[in-house]
PDB file of C-alpha atoms in Angstrom:
ATOM      1  CA  UNK A   1       0.008   0.017  -0.002  1.00 68.00           C
ATOM      2  CA  UNK A   2       1.233   3.485  -0.831  1.00 72.00           C
ATOM      3  CA  UNK A   3      -0.141   6.455   1.081  1.00 73.00           C
ATOM      4  CA  UNK A   4      -0.164   9.894  -0.520  1.00 77.00           C
ATOM      5  CA  UNK A   5      -1.373  11.718   2.565  1.00 81.00           C
ATOM      6  CA  UNK A   6      -1.144  11.366   6.339  1.00 80.00           C
ATOM      7  CA  UNK A   7      -2.810   8.271   7.735  1.00 80.00           C
ATOM      8  CA  UNK A   8      -3.348   7.200  11.325  1.00 82.00           C
ATOM      9  CA  UNK A   9      -3.600   3.587  12.434  1.00 79.00           C
ATOM     10  CA  UNK A  10      -4.833   2.811  15.936  1.00 84.00           C
ATOM     11  CA  UNK A  11      -4.801  -0.982  15.843  1.00 85.00           C
ATOM     12  CA  UNK A  12      -1.982  -3.486  15.662  1.00 85.00           C
ATOM     13  CA  UNK A  13      -0.294  -3.963  12.298  1.00 80.00           C
ATOM     14  CA  UNK A  14       1.485  -7.082  11.044  1.00 84.00           C
ATOM     15  CA  UNK A  15       4.131  -6.854   8.326  1.00 80.00           C
ATOM     16  CA  UNK A  16       5.304 -10.077   6.704  1.00 87.00           C
ATOM     17  CA  UNK A  17       8.030  -8.571   4.545  1.00 85.00           C
ATOM     18  CA  UNK A  18      10.452  -5.644   4.579  1.00 83.00           C
ATOM     19  CA  UNK A  19       9.400  -2.199   5.747  1.00 77.00           C
ATOM     20  CA  UNK A  20      10.748   0.733   3.767  1.00 75.00           C
ATOM     21  CA  UNK A  21      10.659   4.121   5.470  1.00 73.00           C
ATOM     22  CA  UNK A  22      11.267   7.155   3.296  1.00 74.00           C
ATOM     23  CA  UNK A  23      11.149  10.412   5.223  1.00 72.00           C
ATOM     24  CA  UNK A  24      11.256  13.810   3.591  1.00 73.00           C
ATOM     25  CA  UNK A  25      13.743  15.346   6.069  1.00 71.00           C
ATOM     26  CA  UNK A  26      17.000  13.825   7.404  1.00 70.00           C
ATOM     27  CA  UNK A  27      17.621  14.104  10.210  1.00 70.00           C
ATOM     28  CA  UNK A  28      13.992  14.430  11.099  1.00 77.00           C
ATOM     29  CA  UNK A  29      12.785  17.483  12.975  1.00 82.00           C
ATOM     30  CA  UNK A  30       9.777  15.603  14.300  1.00 85.00           C
ATOM     31  CA  UNK A  31      10.526  14.075  17.724  1.00 88.00           C
ATOM     32  CA  UNK A  32       8.383  11.025  17.000  1.00 84.00           C
ATOM     33  CA  UNK A  33      10.066  10.205  13.681  1.00 85.00           C
ATOM     34  CA  UNK A  34      12.892   7.720  13.249  1.00 85.00           C
ATOM     35  CA  UNK A  35      16.236   9.401  13.000  1.00 88.00           C
ATOM     36  CA  UNK A  36      15.337  12.416  15.185  1.00 92.00           C
ATOM     37  CA  UNK A  37      18.688  13.394  16.649  1.00 94.00           C
ATOM     38  CA  UNK A  38      20.067  15.798  19.253  1.00 96.00           C
ATOM     39  CA  UNK A  39      23.773  16.404  19.888  1.00 96.00           C
ATOM     40  CA  UNK A  40      24.808  18.900  22.577  1.00 97.00           C
ATOM     41  CA  UNK A  41      27.953  19.878  24.451  1.00 97.00           C
ATOM     42  CA  UNK A  42      27.118  20.903  28.000  1.00 97.00           C
ATOM     43  CA  UNK A  43      28.896  23.643  29.950  1.00 96.00           C
ATOM     44  CA  UNK A  44      32.130  22.544  31.613  1.00 95.00           C
ATOM     45  CA  UNK A  45      31.638  21.170  35.108  1.00 96.00           C
ATOM     46  CA  UNK A  46      34.015  21.629  38.059  1.00 95.00           C
ATOM     47  CA  UNK A  47      34.166  18.498  40.220  1.00 94.00           C
ATOM     48  CA  UNK A  48      34.182  18.507  44.006  1.00 93.00           C
ATOM     49  CA  UNK A  49      36.770  15.955  45.127  1.00 90.00           C
ATOM     50  CA  UNK A  50      35.399  12.559  46.154  1.00 91.00           C
ATOM     51  CA  UNK A  51      31.756  13.520  45.465  1.00 95.00           C
ATOM     52  CA  UNK A  52      29.330  11.870  43.013  1.00 96.00           C
ATOM     53  CA  UNK A  53      27.558  14.769  41.374  1.00 96.00           C
ATOM     54  CA  UNK A  54      25.462  15.660  38.364  1.00 97.00           C
ATOM     55  CA  UNK A  55      27.513  16.985  35.417  1.00 97.00           C
ATOM     56  CA  UNK A  56      24.547  17.667  33.148  1.00 97.00           C
ATOM     57  CA  UNK A  57      21.095  16.358  32.273  1.00 98.00           C
ATOM     58  CA  UNK A  58      18.996  15.955  29.162  1.00 98.00           C
ATOM     59  CA  UNK A  59      15.424  14.989  28.331  1.00 97.00           C
ATOM     60  CA  UNK A  60      14.380  12.711  25.503  1.00 97.00           C
ATOM     61  CA  UNK A  61      11.180  14.369  24.239  1.00 96.00           C
ATOM     62  CA  UNK A  62       8.872  11.374  23.749  1.00 94.00           C
ATOM     63  CA  UNK A  63       8.384   7.666  24.277  1.00 94.00           C
ATOM     64  CA  UNK A  64      10.430   5.353  22.162  1.00 95.00           C
ATOM     65  CA  UNK A  65      13.748   3.571  21.745  1.00 97.00           C
ATOM     66  CA  UNK A  66      16.779   5.822  21.596  1.00 98.00           C
ATOM     67  CA  UNK A  67      20.492   5.205  20.933  1.00 98.00           C
ATOM     68  CA  UNK A  68      22.511   7.340  23.334  1.00 98.00           C
ATOM     69  CA  UNK A  69      26.221   8.240  23.400  1.00 98.00           C
ATOM     70  CA  UNK A  70      27.929  10.245  26.146  1.00 98.00           C
ATOM     71  CA  UNK A  71      31.537  11.455  26.014  1.00 97.00           C
ATOM     72  CA  UNK A  72      33.250  13.165  28.939  1.00 96.00           C
ATOM     73  CA  UNK A  73      36.592  14.954  28.552  1.00 94.00           C
ATOM     74  CA  UNK A  74      38.430  15.323  31.853  1.00 91.00           C
ATOM     75  CA  UNK A  75      41.114  17.945  32.405  1.00 91.00           C
ATOM     76  CA  UNK A  76      43.006  19.191  35.437  1.00 90.00           C
ATOM     77  CA  UNK A  77      44.449  22.466  36.722  1.00 91.00           C
ATOM     78  CA  UNK A  78      46.498  23.298  39.772  1.00 89.00           C
ATOM     79  CA  UNK A  79      49.802  21.769  38.713  1.00 85.00           C
ATOM     80  CA  UNK A  80      50.938  18.606  40.481  1.00 89.00           C
ATOM     81  CA  UNK A  81      48.539  16.256  42.186  1.00 91.00           C
ATOM     82  CA  UNK A  82      46.775  12.939  41.789  1.00 90.00           C
ATOM     83  CA  UNK A  83      43.386  11.468  41.127  1.00 83.00           C
ATOM     84  CA  UNK A  84      41.850   8.054  41.334  1.00 88.00           C
ATOM     85  CA  UNK A  85      38.493   6.236  41.225  1.00 89.00           C
ATOM     86  CA  UNK A  86      37.119   8.074  38.208  1.00 90.00           C
ATOM     87  CA  UNK A  87      33.451   7.282  37.573  1.00 94.00           C
ATOM     88  CA  UNK A  88      30.908   8.273  34.895  1.00 96.00           C
ATOM     89  CA  UNK A  89      27.288   7.070  34.940  1.00 98.00           C
ATOM     90  CA  UNK A  90      23.905   7.838  33.451  1.00 98.00           C
ATOM     91  CA  UNK A  91      20.965   7.784  35.870  1.00 98.00           C
ATOM     92  CA  UNK A  92      17.225   8.473  35.835  1.00 97.00           C
ATOM     93  CA  UNK A  93      17.322  10.379  39.144  1.00 96.00           C
ATOM     94  CA  UNK A  94      19.367  13.466  39.964  1.00 97.00           C
ATOM     95  CA  UNK A  95      20.770  11.847  43.127  1.00 97.00           C
ATOM     96  CA  UNK A  96      20.868   8.193  42.006  1.00 98.00           C
ATOM     97  CA  UNK A  97      24.070   6.272  42.601  1.00 97.00           C
ATOM     98  CA  UNK A  98      23.168   3.287  40.408  1.00 97.00           C
ATOM     99  CA  UNK A  99      23.661   3.468  36.662  1.00 97.00           C
ATOM    100  CA  UNK A 100      20.769   3.105  34.222  1.00 97.00           C
ATOM    101  CA  UNK A 101      21.258  -0.243  32.523  1.00 95.00           C
ATOM    102  CA  UNK A 102      24.911  -0.540  31.410  1.00 92.00           C
ATOM    103  CA  UNK A 103      25.650   3.198  31.265  1.00 97.00           C
ATOM    104  CA  UNK A 104      28.671   3.143  33.555  1.00 97.00           C
ATOM    105  CA  UNK A 105      32.399   3.670  33.325  1.00 95.00           C
ATOM    106  CA  UNK A 106      34.766   3.261  36.306  1.00 94.00           C
ATOM    107  CA  UNK A 107      38.512   3.267  36.593  1.00 90.00           C
ATOM    108  CA  UNK A 108      40.259   2.515  39.843  1.00 88.00           C
ATOM    109  CA  UNK A 109      43.248   4.442  38.582  1.00 81.00           C
ATOM    110  CA  UNK A 110      45.957   6.131  40.604  1.00 85.00           C
ATOM    111  CA  UNK A 111      47.365   8.814  38.337  1.00 84.00           C
ATOM    112  CA  UNK A 112      49.951  11.328  39.419  1.00 89.00           C
ATOM    113  CA  UNK A 113      50.030  14.452  37.257  1.00 88.00           C
ATOM    114  CA  UNK A 114      52.677  17.175  37.178  1.00 86.00           C
ATOM    115  CA  UNK A 115      51.069  19.751  34.893  1.00 87.00           C
ATOM    116  CA  UNK A 116      47.686  21.008  33.786  1.00 90.00           C
ATOM    117  CA  UNK A 117      45.965  19.347  30.854  1.00 88.00           C
ATOM    118  CA  UNK A 118      43.600  16.785  29.391  1.00 88.00           C
ATOM    119  CA  UNK A 119      43.635  13.543  31.390  1.00 86.00           C
ATOM    120  CA  UNK A 120      40.917  11.175  30.174  1.00 86.00           C
ATOM    121  CA  UNK A 121      38.212  10.877  27.599  1.00 91.00           C
ATOM    122  CA  UNK A 122      35.491   8.435  28.655  1.00 92.00           C
ATOM    123  CA  UNK A 123      32.574   7.202  26.569  1.00 95.00           C
ATOM    124  CA  UNK A 124      29.434   5.387  27.702  1.00 97.00           C
ATOM    125  CA  UNK A 125      26.664   4.396  25.330  1.00 97.00           C
ATOM    126  CA  UNK A 126      23.633   2.189  24.953  1.00 97.00           C
ATOM    127  CA  UNK A 127      19.903   2.045  24.351  1.00 98.00           C
ATOM    128  CA  UNK A 128      17.313   4.101  26.221  1.00 97.00           C
ATOM    129  CA  UNK A 129      13.738   2.775  26.296  1.00 96.00           C
ATOM    130  CA  UNK A 130      11.030   5.109  27.567  1.00 96.00           C
ATOM    131  CA  UNK A 131       7.247   5.077  27.739  1.00 96.00           C
ATOM    132  CA  UNK A 132       7.088   8.899  27.939  1.00 96.00           C
ATOM    133  CA  UNK A 133       9.400  11.904  27.875  1.00 96.00           C
ATOM    134  CA  UNK A 134      12.227  11.166  30.319  1.00 97.00           C
ATOM    135  CA  UNK A 135      15.046  13.149  31.895  1.00 98.00           C
ATOM    136  CA  UNK A 136      18.440  11.475  32.337  1.00 98.00           C
ATOM    137  CA  UNK A 137      21.337  12.660  34.467  1.00 98.00           C
ATOM    138  CA  UNK A 138      25.019  12.340  33.609  1.00 98.00           C
ATOM    139  CA  UNK A 139      26.820  11.937  36.921  1.00 98.00           C
ATOM    140  CA  UNK A 140      30.507  11.668  37.735  1.00 95.00           C
ATOM    141  CA  UNK A 141      33.073  11.413  40.487  1.00 94.00           C
ATOM    142  CA  UNK A 142      36.812  11.982  40.806  1.00 89.00           C
ATOM    143  CA  UNK A 143      38.912  11.451  43.918  1.00 89.00           C
ATOM    144  CA  UNK A 144      41.585  14.148  43.686  1.00 89.00           C
ATOM    145  CA  UNK A 145      44.420  15.512  45.757  1.00 90.00           C
ATOM    146  CA  UNK A 146      46.082  18.858  45.041  1.00 91.00           C
ATOM    147  CA  UNK A 147      44.369  19.520  41.717  1.00 91.00           C
ATOM    148  CA  UNK A 148      41.040  20.692  40.315  1.00 91.00           C
ATOM    149  CA  UNK A 149      39.265  18.440  37.810  1.00 90.00           C
ATOM    150  CA  UNK A 150      36.875  19.632  35.116  1.00 92.00           C
ATOM    151  CA  UNK A 151      34.561  17.598  32.920  1.00 93.00           C
ATOM    152  CA  UNK A 152      32.996  18.578  29.603  1.00 95.00           C
ATOM    153  CA  UNK A 153      30.236  16.303  28.395  1.00 97.00           C
ATOM    154  CA  UNK A 154      28.959  15.904  24.858  1.00 97.00           C
ATOM    155  CA  UNK A 155      25.859  13.745  24.508  1.00 98.00           C
ATOM    156  CA  UNK A 156      23.687  12.618  21.663  1.00 97.00           C
ATOM    157  CA  UNK A 157      20.525  10.595  21.332  1.00 97.00           C
ATOM    158  CA  UNK A 158      18.794   9.334  18.184  1.00 96.00           C
ATOM    159  CA  UNK A 159      15.342   7.848  17.882  1.00 94.00           C
ATOM    160  CA  UNK A 160      15.466   4.348  16.452  1.00 93.00           C
ATOM    161  CA  UNK A 161      12.071   3.045  17.476  1.00 90.00           C
TER     162      UNK A 161
END
C-alpha cells in the first residue's frame, strides 16, 4: 500500500516482509520520527573531590527507543597532584548512585600528574527505552588531591524506534 497523505492507524499492524521508510527530512525535525537526533555539548563542570555529582542532564522528548552516546573529557588544573576512582554514569534520578542499565564507566586508577591538561576521555553508550518523555542525568566522580578536575560532556541521542 502506498499512502499519498497522512494516515493514522490505531490498531496493531502485522508486516510479513520488509518495511521501507522514506522520510522527507533527514535528520527528522519531528521528535516522534525515526532518525530524530540531538547532539549537545554541556557547559564545563568543576568537580568537588570525592563527590558523586550531576555533570549535566537531558530529556528525551517522547516515548520510544533511543540510541545514546555520552563522552566526557576530563582535564586538570593546579599543577601537580593525583586522582583516582574516576566514575561516569547515566541515571534516571538526579541523586541516584546506580547506573541506568549498562551506562557506567569506572577506573580505579591512581594517576599522578605534574602539569595542567587533558587527562581522560570516557565514553558510555547504549539504548534508552522510555514510555514517555524522560530526563536522564550524567553523573561523575573523581577522587583528587592537590588539583582541580573539570569535565565537559557531549551527549547525543537518536530515535530508532
